[in-house]
């Protein structure tokens, strides 16, 4: 499908997933840099090398998955919808948790996560997106 024939909602979905993926990978890199720079800090239950490696692997894996989903949206692949929706639900739940914080910055980040997740979910079910994905499924691309 040519770029000009993609609905703007598909392009927006690809952008949302891509940006989220890059942010998660960036956060994983940030964790590595901080661990090297200042060491492993925090509560004893989670301040150990195994927990740090697990956090970095999960964060980077989630980011890589979102980049893959972004590529799927860009290529107008119907399979991109399910993992995208799961990611938006997870991010919405994380956003809800953040929005309950007493700290303004964390609360604002949480609210932004919720808004982006809801926008992504709504876009994924727009009639124009459904039509294009149904056409893609019927052609078997």
PDB file of N, CA and C in Angstrom, residues 50-134:
ATOM      1  N   UNK A  50      20.436  -8.996  39.423  1.00  0.00           N
ATOM      2  CA  UNK A  50      19.423  -9.793  38.716  1.00  0.00           C
ATOM      3  C   UNK A  50      18.169  -8.967  38.443  1.00  0.00           C
ATOM      4  N   UNK A  51      17.728  -8.179  39.420  1.00  0.00           N
ATOM      5  CA  UNK A  51      16.541  -7.342  39.226  1.00  0.00           C
ATOM      6  C   UNK A  51      16.797  -6.278  38.167  1.00  0.00           C
ATOM      7  N   UNK A  52      17.996  -5.688  38.179  1.00  0.00           N
ATOM      8  CA  UNK A  52      18.328  -4.667  37.185  1.00  0.00           C
ATOM      9  C   UNK A  52      18.354  -5.260  35.781  1.00  0.00           C
ATOM     10  N   UNK A  53      18.989  -6.416  35.637  1.00  0.00           N
ATOM     11  CA  UNK A  53      19.034  -7.070  34.322  1.00  0.00           C
ATOM     12  C   UNK A  53      17.619  -7.425  33.867  1.00  0.00           C
ATOM     13  N   UNK A  54      16.798  -7.914  34.786  1.00  0.00           N
ATOM     14  CA  UNK A  54      15.410  -8.231  34.439  1.00  0.00           C
ATOM     15  C   UNK A  54      14.639  -7.006  33.992  1.00  0.00           C
ATOM     16  N   UNK A  55      14.789  -5.904  34.725  1.00  0.00           N
ATOM     17  CA  UNK A  55      14.107  -4.662  34.360  1.00  0.00           C
ATOM     18  C   UNK A  55      14.549  -4.180  32.983  1.00  0.00           C
ATOM     19  N   UNK A  56      15.846  -4.208  32.741  1.00  0.00           N
ATOM     20  CA  UNK A  56      16.371  -3.750  31.449  1.00  0.00           C
ATOM     21  C   UNK A  56      15.876  -4.653  30.325  1.00  0.00           C
ATOM     22  N   UNK A  57      15.892  -5.963  30.541  1.00  0.00           N
ATOM     23  CA  UNK A  57      15.444  -6.898  29.501  1.00  0.00           C
ATOM     24  C   UNK A  57      13.958  -6.722  29.199  1.00  0.00           C
ATOM     25  N   UNK A  58      13.148  -6.590  30.236  1.00  0.00           N
ATOM     26  CA  UNK A  58      11.705  -6.423  30.031  1.00  0.00           C
ATOM     27  C   UNK A  58      11.411  -5.103  29.331  1.00  0.00           C
ATOM     28  N   UNK A  59      12.046  -4.036  29.787  1.00  0.00           N
ATOM     29  CA  UNK A  59      11.813  -2.719  29.199  1.00  0.00           C
ATOM     30  C   UNK A  59      12.260  -2.678  27.742  1.00  0.00           C
ATOM     31  N   UNK A  60      13.456  -3.185  27.472  1.00  0.00           N
ATOM     32  CA  UNK A  60      13.954  -3.194  26.088  1.00  0.00           C
ATOM     33  C   UNK A  60      13.109  -4.121  25.211  1.00  0.00           C
ATOM     34  N   UNK A  61      12.692  -5.260  25.755  1.00  0.00           N
ATOM     35  CA  UNK A  61      11.846  -6.182  24.992  1.00  0.00           C
ATOM     36  C   UNK A  61      10.492  -5.581  24.660  1.00  0.00           C
ATOM     37  N   UNK A  62       9.899  -4.881  25.613  1.00  0.00           N
ATOM     38  CA  UNK A  62       8.621  -4.207  25.381  1.00  0.00           C
ATOM     39  C   UNK A  62       8.797  -3.134  24.312  1.00  0.00           C
ATOM     40  N   UNK A  63       9.906  -2.397  24.395  1.00  0.00           N
ATOM     41  CA  UNK A  63      10.184  -1.368  23.389  1.00  0.00           C
ATOM     42  C   UNK A  63      10.383  -1.954  22.010  1.00  0.00           C
ATOM     43  N   UNK A  64      11.146  -3.041  21.929  1.00  0.00           N
ATOM     44  CA  UNK A  64      11.367  -3.688  20.630  1.00  0.00           C
ATOM     45  C   UNK A  64      10.053  -4.219  20.066  1.00  0.00           C
ATOM     46  N   UNK A  65       9.215  -4.768  20.939  1.00  0.00           N
ATOM     47  CA  UNK A  65       7.908  -5.248  20.492  1.00  0.00           C
ATOM     48  C   UNK A  65       7.046  -4.128  19.937  1.00  0.00           C
ATOM     49  N   UNK A  66       7.076  -2.976  20.587  1.00  0.00           N
ATOM     50  CA  UNK A  66       6.299  -1.839  20.090  1.00  0.00           C
ATOM     51  C   UNK A  66       6.847  -1.324  18.760  1.00  0.00           C
ATOM     52  N   UNK A  67       8.157  -1.376  18.571  1.00  0.00           N
ATOM     53  CA  UNK A  67       8.720  -0.985  17.271  1.00  0.00           C
ATOM     54  C   UNK A  67       8.266  -1.954  16.184  1.00  0.00           C
ATOM     55  N   UNK A  68       8.203  -3.238  16.513  1.00  0.00           N
ATOM     56  CA  UNK A  68       7.715  -4.248  15.569  1.00  0.00           C
ATOM     57  C   UNK A  68       6.250  -3.977  15.223  1.00  0.00           C
ATOM     58  N   UNK A  69       5.456  -3.640  16.238  1.00  0.00           N
ATOM     59  CA  UNK A  69       4.046  -3.308  16.017  1.00  0.00           C
ATOM     60  C   UNK A  69       3.929  -2.051  15.154  1.00  0.00           C
ATOM     61  N   UNK A  70       4.776  -1.071  15.398  1.00  0.00           N
ATOM     62  CA  UNK A  70       4.775   0.148  14.590  1.00  0.00           C
ATOM     63  C   UNK A  70       5.032  -0.186  13.123  1.00  0.00           C
ATOM     64  N   UNK A  71       5.988  -1.063  12.884  1.00  0.00           N
ATOM     65  CA  UNK A  71       6.284  -1.500  11.513  1.00  0.00           C
ATOM     66  C   UNK A  71       5.057  -2.200  10.918  1.00  0.00           C
ATOM     67  N   UNK A  72       4.381  -3.009  11.734  1.00  0.00           N
ATOM     68  CA  UNK A  72       3.170  -3.685  11.266  1.00  0.00           C
ATOM     69  C   UNK A  72       2.069  -2.705  10.902  1.00  0.00           C
ATOM     70  N   UNK A  73       1.878  -1.672  11.716  1.00  0.00           N
ATOM     71  CA  UNK A  73       0.881  -0.650  11.378  1.00  0.00           C
ATOM     72  C   UNK A  73       1.274   0.045  10.079  1.00  0.00           C
ATOM     73  N   UNK A  74       2.559   0.413   9.957  1.00  0.00           N
ATOM     74  CA  UNK A  74       3.013   1.122   8.757  1.00  0.00           C
ATOM     75  C   UNK A  74       2.788   0.283   7.504  1.00  0.00           C
ATOM     76  N   UNK A  75       2.994  -1.025   7.626  1.00  0.00           N
ATOM     77  CA  UNK A  75       2.803  -1.936   6.500  1.00  0.00           C
ATOM     78  C   UNK A  75       1.336  -2.359   6.366  1.00  0.00           C
ATOM     79  N   UNK A  76       0.465  -1.817   7.194  1.00  0.00           N
ATOM     80  CA  UNK A  76      -0.974  -2.097   7.216  1.00  0.00           C
ATOM     81  C   UNK A  76      -1.219  -3.603   7.361  1.00  0.00           C
ATOM     82  N   UNK A  77      -0.699  -4.142   8.452  1.00  0.00           N
ATOM     83  CA  UNK A  77      -0.868  -5.555   8.766  1.00  0.00           C
ATOM     84  C   UNK A  77      -1.883  -5.700   9.896  1.00  0.00           C
ATOM     85  N   UNK A  78      -2.853  -6.547   9.687  1.00  0.00           N
ATOM     86  CA  UNK A  78      -3.925  -6.692  10.679  1.00  0.00           C
ATOM     87  C   UNK A  78      -3.418  -7.265  11.999  1.00  0.00           C
ATOM     88  N   UNK A  79      -2.325  -8.035  11.967  1.00  0.00           N
ATOM     89  CA  UNK A  79      -1.802  -8.613  13.203  1.00  0.00           C
ATOM     90  C   UNK A  79      -1.317  -7.542  14.182  1.00  0.00           C
ATOM     91  N   UNK A  80      -1.056  -6.325  13.718  1.00  0.00           N
ATOM     92  CA  UNK A  80      -0.515  -5.275  14.590  1.00  0.00           C
ATOM     93  C   UNK A  80      -1.522  -4.823  15.645  1.00  0.00           C
ATOM     94  N   UNK A  81      -2.802  -5.007  15.372  1.00  0.00           N
ATOM     95  CA  UNK A  81      -3.817  -4.482  16.291  1.00  0.00           C
ATOM     96  C   UNK A  81      -3.779  -5.160  17.657  1.00  0.00           C
ATOM     97  N   UNK A  82      -3.733  -6.478  17.710  1.00  0.00           N
ATOM     98  CA  UNK A  82      -3.815  -7.177  19.006  1.00  0.00           C
ATOM     99  C   UNK A  82      -2.671  -6.822  19.950  1.00  0.00           C
ATOM    100  N   UNK A  83      -1.400  -6.939  19.525  1.00  0.00           N
ATOM    101  CA  UNK A  83      -0.338  -6.562  20.465  1.00  0.00           C
ATOM    102  C   UNK A  83      -0.364  -5.073  20.810  1.00  0.00           C
ATOM    103  N   UNK A  84      -0.806  -4.245  19.862  1.00  0.00           N
ATOM    104  CA  UNK A  84      -0.925  -2.814  20.137  1.00  0.00           C
ATOM    105  C   UNK A  84      -1.950  -2.571  21.242  1.00  0.00           C
ATOM    106  N   UNK A  85      -3.098  -3.236  21.147  1.00  0.00           N
ATOM    107  CA  UNK A  85      -4.142  -3.058  22.163  1.00  0.00           C
ATOM    108  C   UNK A  85      -3.679  -3.548  23.530  1.00  0.00           C
ATOM    109  N   UNK A  86      -2.979  -4.677  23.565  1.00  0.00           N
ATOM    110  CA  UNK A  86      -2.451  -5.178  24.840  1.00  0.00           C
ATOM    111  C   UNK A  86      -1.481  -4.154  25.435  1.00  0.00           C
ATOM    112  N   UNK A  87      -0.602  -3.610  24.596  1.00  0.00           N
ATOM    113  CA  UNK A  87       0.361  -2.613  25.071  1.00  0.00           C
ATOM    114  C   UNK A  87      -0.349  -1.373  25.602  1.00  0.00           C
ATOM    115  N   UNK A  88      -1.400  -0.937  24.927  1.00  0.00           N
ATOM    116  CA  UNK A  88      -2.110   0.263  25.376  1.00  0.00           C
ATOM    117  C   UNK A  88      -2.830   0.008  26.700  1.00  0.00           C
ATOM    118  N   UNK A  89      -3.362  -1.183  26.876  1.00  0.00           N
ATOM    119  CA  UNK A  89      -4.005  -1.520  28.153  1.00  0.00           C
ATOM    120  C   UNK A  89      -2.970  -1.517  29.272  1.00  0.00           C
ATOM    121  N   UNK A  90      -1.813  -2.137  29.027  1.00  0.00           N
ATOM    122  CA  UNK A  90      -0.740  -2.152  30.027  1.00  0.00           C
ATOM    123  C   UNK A  90      -0.294  -0.727  30.347  1.00  0.00           C
ATOM    124  N   UNK A  91      -0.077   0.078  29.307  1.00  0.00           N
ATOM    125  CA  UNK A  91       0.362   1.455  29.529  1.00  0.00           C
ATOM    126  C   UNK A  91      -0.718   2.286  30.222  1.00  0.00           C
ATOM    127  N   UNK A  92      -1.971   2.024  29.917  1.00  0.00           N
ATOM    128  CA  UNK A  92      -3.056   2.711  30.615  1.00  0.00           C
ATOM    129  C   UNK A  92      -3.072   2.371  32.099  1.00  0.00           C
ATOM    130  N   UNK A  93      -2.825   1.105  32.428  1.00  0.00           N
ATOM    131  CA  UNK A  93      -2.770   0.697  33.835  1.00  0.00           C
ATOM    132  C   UNK A  93      -1.570   1.317  34.546  1.00  0.00           C
ATOM    133  N   UNK A  94      -0.428   1.352  33.870  1.00  0.00           N
ATOM    134  CA  UNK A  94       0.751   2.016  34.438  1.00  0.00           C
ATOM    135  C   UNK A  94       0.447   3.502  34.642  1.00  0.00           C
ATOM    136  N   UNK A  95      -0.197   4.100  33.646  1.00  0.00           N
ATOM    137  CA  UNK A  95      -0.567   5.507  33.753  1.00  0.00           C
ATOM    138  C   UNK A  95      -1.499   5.763  34.926  1.00  0.00           C
ATOM    139  N   UNK A  96      -2.449   4.866  35.143  1.00  0.00           N
ATOM    140  CA  UNK A  96      -3.365   5.018  36.278  1.00  0.00           C
ATOM    141  C   UNK A  96      -2.591   4.988  37.590  1.00  0.00           C
ATOM    142  N   UNK A  97      -1.659   4.039  37.703  1.00  0.00           N
ATOM    143  CA  UNK A  97      -0.848   3.943  38.912  1.00  0.00           C
ATOM    144  C   UNK A  97      -0.040   5.229  39.115  1.00  0.00           C
ATOM    145  N   UNK A  98       0.587   5.719  38.052  1.00  0.00           N
ATOM    146  CA  UNK A  98       1.364   6.960  38.137  1.00  0.00           C
ATOM    147  C   UNK A  98       0.471   8.141  38.506  1.00  0.00           C
ATOM    148  N   UNK A  99      -0.734   8.179  37.963  1.00  0.00           N
ATOM    149  CA  UNK A  99      -1.622   9.326  38.197  1.00  0.00           C
ATOM    150  C   UNK A  99      -2.098   9.405  39.647  1.00  0.00           C
ATOM    151  N   UNK A 100      -1.920   8.353  40.416  1.00  0.00           N
ATOM    152  CA  UNK A 100      -2.295   8.349  41.830  1.00  0.00           C
ATOM    153  C   UNK A 100      -1.179   8.877  42.721  1.00  0.00           C
ATOM    154  N   UNK A 101      -0.037   9.217  42.119  1.00  0.00           N
ATOM    155  CA  UNK A 101       1.123   9.690  42.868  1.00  0.00           C
ATOM    156  C   UNK A 101       0.872  11.075  43.447  1.00  0.00           C
ATOM    157  N   UNK A 102       1.571  11.378  44.525  1.00  0.00           N
ATOM    158  CA  UNK A 102       1.491  12.709  45.110  1.00  0.00           C
ATOM    159  C   UNK A 102       2.408  13.703  44.418  1.00  0.00           C
ATOM    160  N   UNK A 103       3.326  13.199  43.611  1.00  0.00           N
ATOM    161  CA  UNK A 103       4.281  14.067  42.910  1.00  0.00           C
ATOM    162  C   UNK A 103       3.672  14.548  41.592  1.00  0.00           C
ATOM    163  N   UNK A 104       3.725  15.842  41.338  1.00  0.00           N
ATOM    164  CA  UNK A 104       3.093  16.424  40.150  1.00  0.00           C
ATOM    165  C   UNK A 104       3.636  15.872  38.842  1.00  0.00           C
ATOM    166  N   UNK A 105       4.966  15.731  38.741  1.00  0.00           N
ATOM    167  CA  UNK A 105       5.557  15.243  37.493  1.00  0.00           C
ATOM    168  C   UNK A 105       5.078  13.831  37.188  1.00  0.00           C
ATOM    169  N   UNK A 106       5.126  12.975  38.185  1.00  0.00           N
ATOM    170  CA  UNK A 106       4.697  11.590  37.982  1.00  0.00           C
ATOM    171  C   UNK A 106       3.202  11.528  37.669  1.00  0.00           C
ATOM    172  N   UNK A 107       2.416  12.352  38.329  1.00  0.00           N
ATOM    173  CA  UNK A 107       0.974  12.380  38.070  1.00  0.00           C
ATOM    174  C   UNK A 107       0.695  12.838  36.637  1.00  0.00           C
ATOM    175  N   UNK A 108       1.426  13.846  36.167  1.00  0.00           N
ATOM    176  CA  UNK A 108       1.253  14.344  34.798  1.00  0.00           C
ATOM    177  C   UNK A 108       1.652  13.287  33.775  1.00  0.00           C
ATOM    178  N   UNK A 109       2.752  12.597  34.023  1.00  0.00           N
ATOM    179  CA  UNK A 109       3.178  11.514  33.123  1.00  0.00           C
ATOM    180  C   UNK A 109       2.102  10.430  33.078  1.00  0.00           C
ATOM    181  N   UNK A 110       1.556  10.083  34.223  1.00  0.00           N
ATOM    182  CA  UNK A 110       0.496   9.078  34.276  1.00  0.00           C
ATOM    183  C   UNK A 110      -0.727   9.486  33.484  1.00  0.00           C
ATOM    184  N   UNK A 111      -1.121  10.732  33.626  1.00  0.00           N
ATOM    185  CA  UNK A 111      -2.282  11.218  32.882  1.00  0.00           C
ATOM    186  C   UNK A 111      -2.013  11.215  31.381  1.00  0.00           C
ATOM    187  N   UNK A 112      -0.795  11.581  30.989  1.00  0.00           N
ATOM    188  CA  UNK A 112      -0.437  11.555  29.562  1.00  0.00           C
ATOM    189  C   UNK A 112      -0.469  10.127  29.026  1.00  0.00           C
ATOM    190  N   UNK A 113       0.029   9.172  29.808  1.00  0.00           N
ATOM    191  CA  UNK A 113      -0.011   7.766  29.385  1.00  0.00           C
ATOM    192  C   UNK A 113      -1.449   7.303  29.165  1.00  0.00           C
ATOM    193  N   UNK A 114      -2.327   7.677  30.060  1.00  0.00           N
ATOM    194  CA  UNK A 114      -3.735   7.286  29.930  1.00  0.00           C
ATOM    195  C   UNK A 114      -4.342   7.882  28.668  1.00  0.00           C
ATOM    196  N   UNK A 115      -4.102   9.162  28.427  1.00  0.00           N
ATOM    197  CA  UNK A 115      -4.666   9.829  27.248  1.00  0.00           C
ATOM    198  C   UNK A 115      -4.166   9.175  25.967  1.00  0.00           C
ATOM    199  N   UNK A 116      -2.858   8.937  25.872  1.00  0.00           N
ATOM    200  CA  UNK A 116      -2.301   8.326  24.655  1.00  0.00           C
ATOM    201  C   UNK A 116      -2.846   6.912  24.473  1.00  0.00           C
ATOM    202  N   UNK A 117      -2.965   6.151  25.561  1.00  0.00           N
ATOM    203  CA  UNK A 117      -3.498   4.790  25.466  1.00  0.00           C
ATOM    204  C   UNK A 117      -4.942   4.802  24.971  1.00  0.00           C
ATOM    205  N   UNK A 118      -5.752   5.690  25.502  1.00  0.00           N
ATOM    206  CA  UNK A 118      -7.160   5.769  25.079  1.00  0.00           C
ATOM    207  C   UNK A 118      -7.251   6.204  23.620  1.00  0.00           C
ATOM    208  N   UNK A 119      -6.461   7.203  23.236  1.00  0.00           N
ATOM    209  CA  UNK A 119      -6.460   7.652  21.834  1.00  0.00           C
ATOM    210  C   UNK A 119      -6.058   6.501  20.918  1.00  0.00           C
ATOM    211  N   UNK A 120      -5.020   5.753  21.296  1.00  0.00           N
ATOM    212  CA  UNK A 120      -4.584   4.618  20.484  1.00  0.00           C
ATOM    213  C   UNK A 120      -5.657   3.556  20.338  1.00  0.00           C
ATOM    214  N   UNK A 121      -6.336   3.247  21.434  1.00  0.00           N
ATOM    215  CA  UNK A 121      -7.401   2.238  21.383  1.00  0.00           C
ATOM    216  C   UNK A 121      -8.544   2.709  20.484  1.00  0.00           C
ATOM    217  N   UNK A 122      -8.936   3.960  20.621  1.00  0.00           N
ATOM    218  CA  UNK A 122     -10.015   4.499  19.781  1.00  0.00           C
ATOM    219  C   UNK A 122      -9.607   4.463  18.312  1.00  0.00           C
ATOM    220  N   UNK A 123      -8.388   4.906  18.006  1.00  0.00           N
ATOM    221  CA  UNK A 123      -7.926   4.906  16.609  1.00  0.00           C
ATOM    222  C   UNK A 123      -7.903   3.499  16.018  1.00  0.00           C
ATOM    223  N   UNK A 124      -7.519   2.517  16.832  1.00  0.00           N
ATOM    224  CA  UNK A 124      -7.414   1.140  16.331  1.00  0.00           C
ATOM    225  C   UNK A 124      -8.758   0.580  15.879  1.00  0.00           C
ATOM    226  N   UNK A 125      -9.855   1.167  16.362  1.00  0.00           N
ATOM    227  CA  UNK A 125     -11.178   0.672  15.993  1.00  0.00           C
ATOM    228  C   UNK A 125     -11.969   1.623  15.101  1.00  0.00           C
ATOM    229  N   UNK A 126     -11.315   2.647  14.587  1.00  0.00           N
ATOM    230  CA  UNK A 126     -12.009   3.545  13.654  1.00  0.00           C
ATOM    231  C   UNK A 126     -12.454   2.778  12.412  1.00  0.00           C
ATOM    232  N   UNK A 127     -13.586   3.140  11.825  1.00  0.00           N
ATOM    233  CA  UNK A 127     -14.049   2.454  10.614  1.00  0.00           C
ATOM    234  C   UNK A 127     -13.017   2.473   9.480  1.00  0.00           C
ATOM    235  N   UNK A 128     -12.297   3.572   9.304  1.00  0.00           N
ATOM    236  CA  UNK A 128     -11.302   3.631   8.223  1.00  0.00           C
ATOM    237  C   UNK A 128     -10.181   2.622   8.452  1.00  0.00           C
ATOM    238  N   UNK A 129      -9.780   2.436   9.696  1.00  0.00           N
ATOM    239  CA  UNK A 129      -8.732   1.457  10.019  1.00  0.00           C
ATOM    240  C   UNK A 129      -9.273   0.047   9.822  1.00  0.00           C
ATOM    241  N   UNK A 130     -10.475  -0.199  10.289  1.00  0.00           N
ATOM    242  CA  UNK A 130     -11.070  -1.533  10.128  1.00  0.00           C
ATOM    243  C   UNK A 130     -11.210  -1.899   8.656  1.00  0.00           C
ATOM    244  N   UNK A 131     -11.644  -0.944   7.839  1.00  0.00           N
ATOM    245  CA  UNK A 131     -11.798  -1.205   6.395  1.00  0.00           C
ATOM    246  C   UNK A 131     -10.467  -1.599   5.759  1.00  0.00           C
ATOM    247  N   UNK A 132      -9.426  -0.838   6.056  1.00  0.00           N
ATOM    248  CA  UNK A 132      -8.114  -1.109   5.462  1.00  0.00           C
ATOM    249  C   UNK A 132      -7.569  -2.449   5.952  1.00  0.00           C
ATOM    250  N   UNK A 133      -7.730  -2.739   7.242  1.00  0.00           N
ATOM    251  CA  UNK A 133      -7.236  -4.013   7.773  1.00  0.00           C
ATOM    252  C   UNK A 133      -8.039  -5.192   7.232  1.00  0.00           C
ATOM    253  N   UNK A 134      -9.353  -5.018   7.084  1.00  0.00           N
ATOM    254  CA  UNK A 134     -10.175  -6.080   6.493  1.00  0.00           C
ATOM    255  C   UNK A 134      -9.759  -6.341   5.052  1.00  0.00           C
TER     256      UNK A 134
END
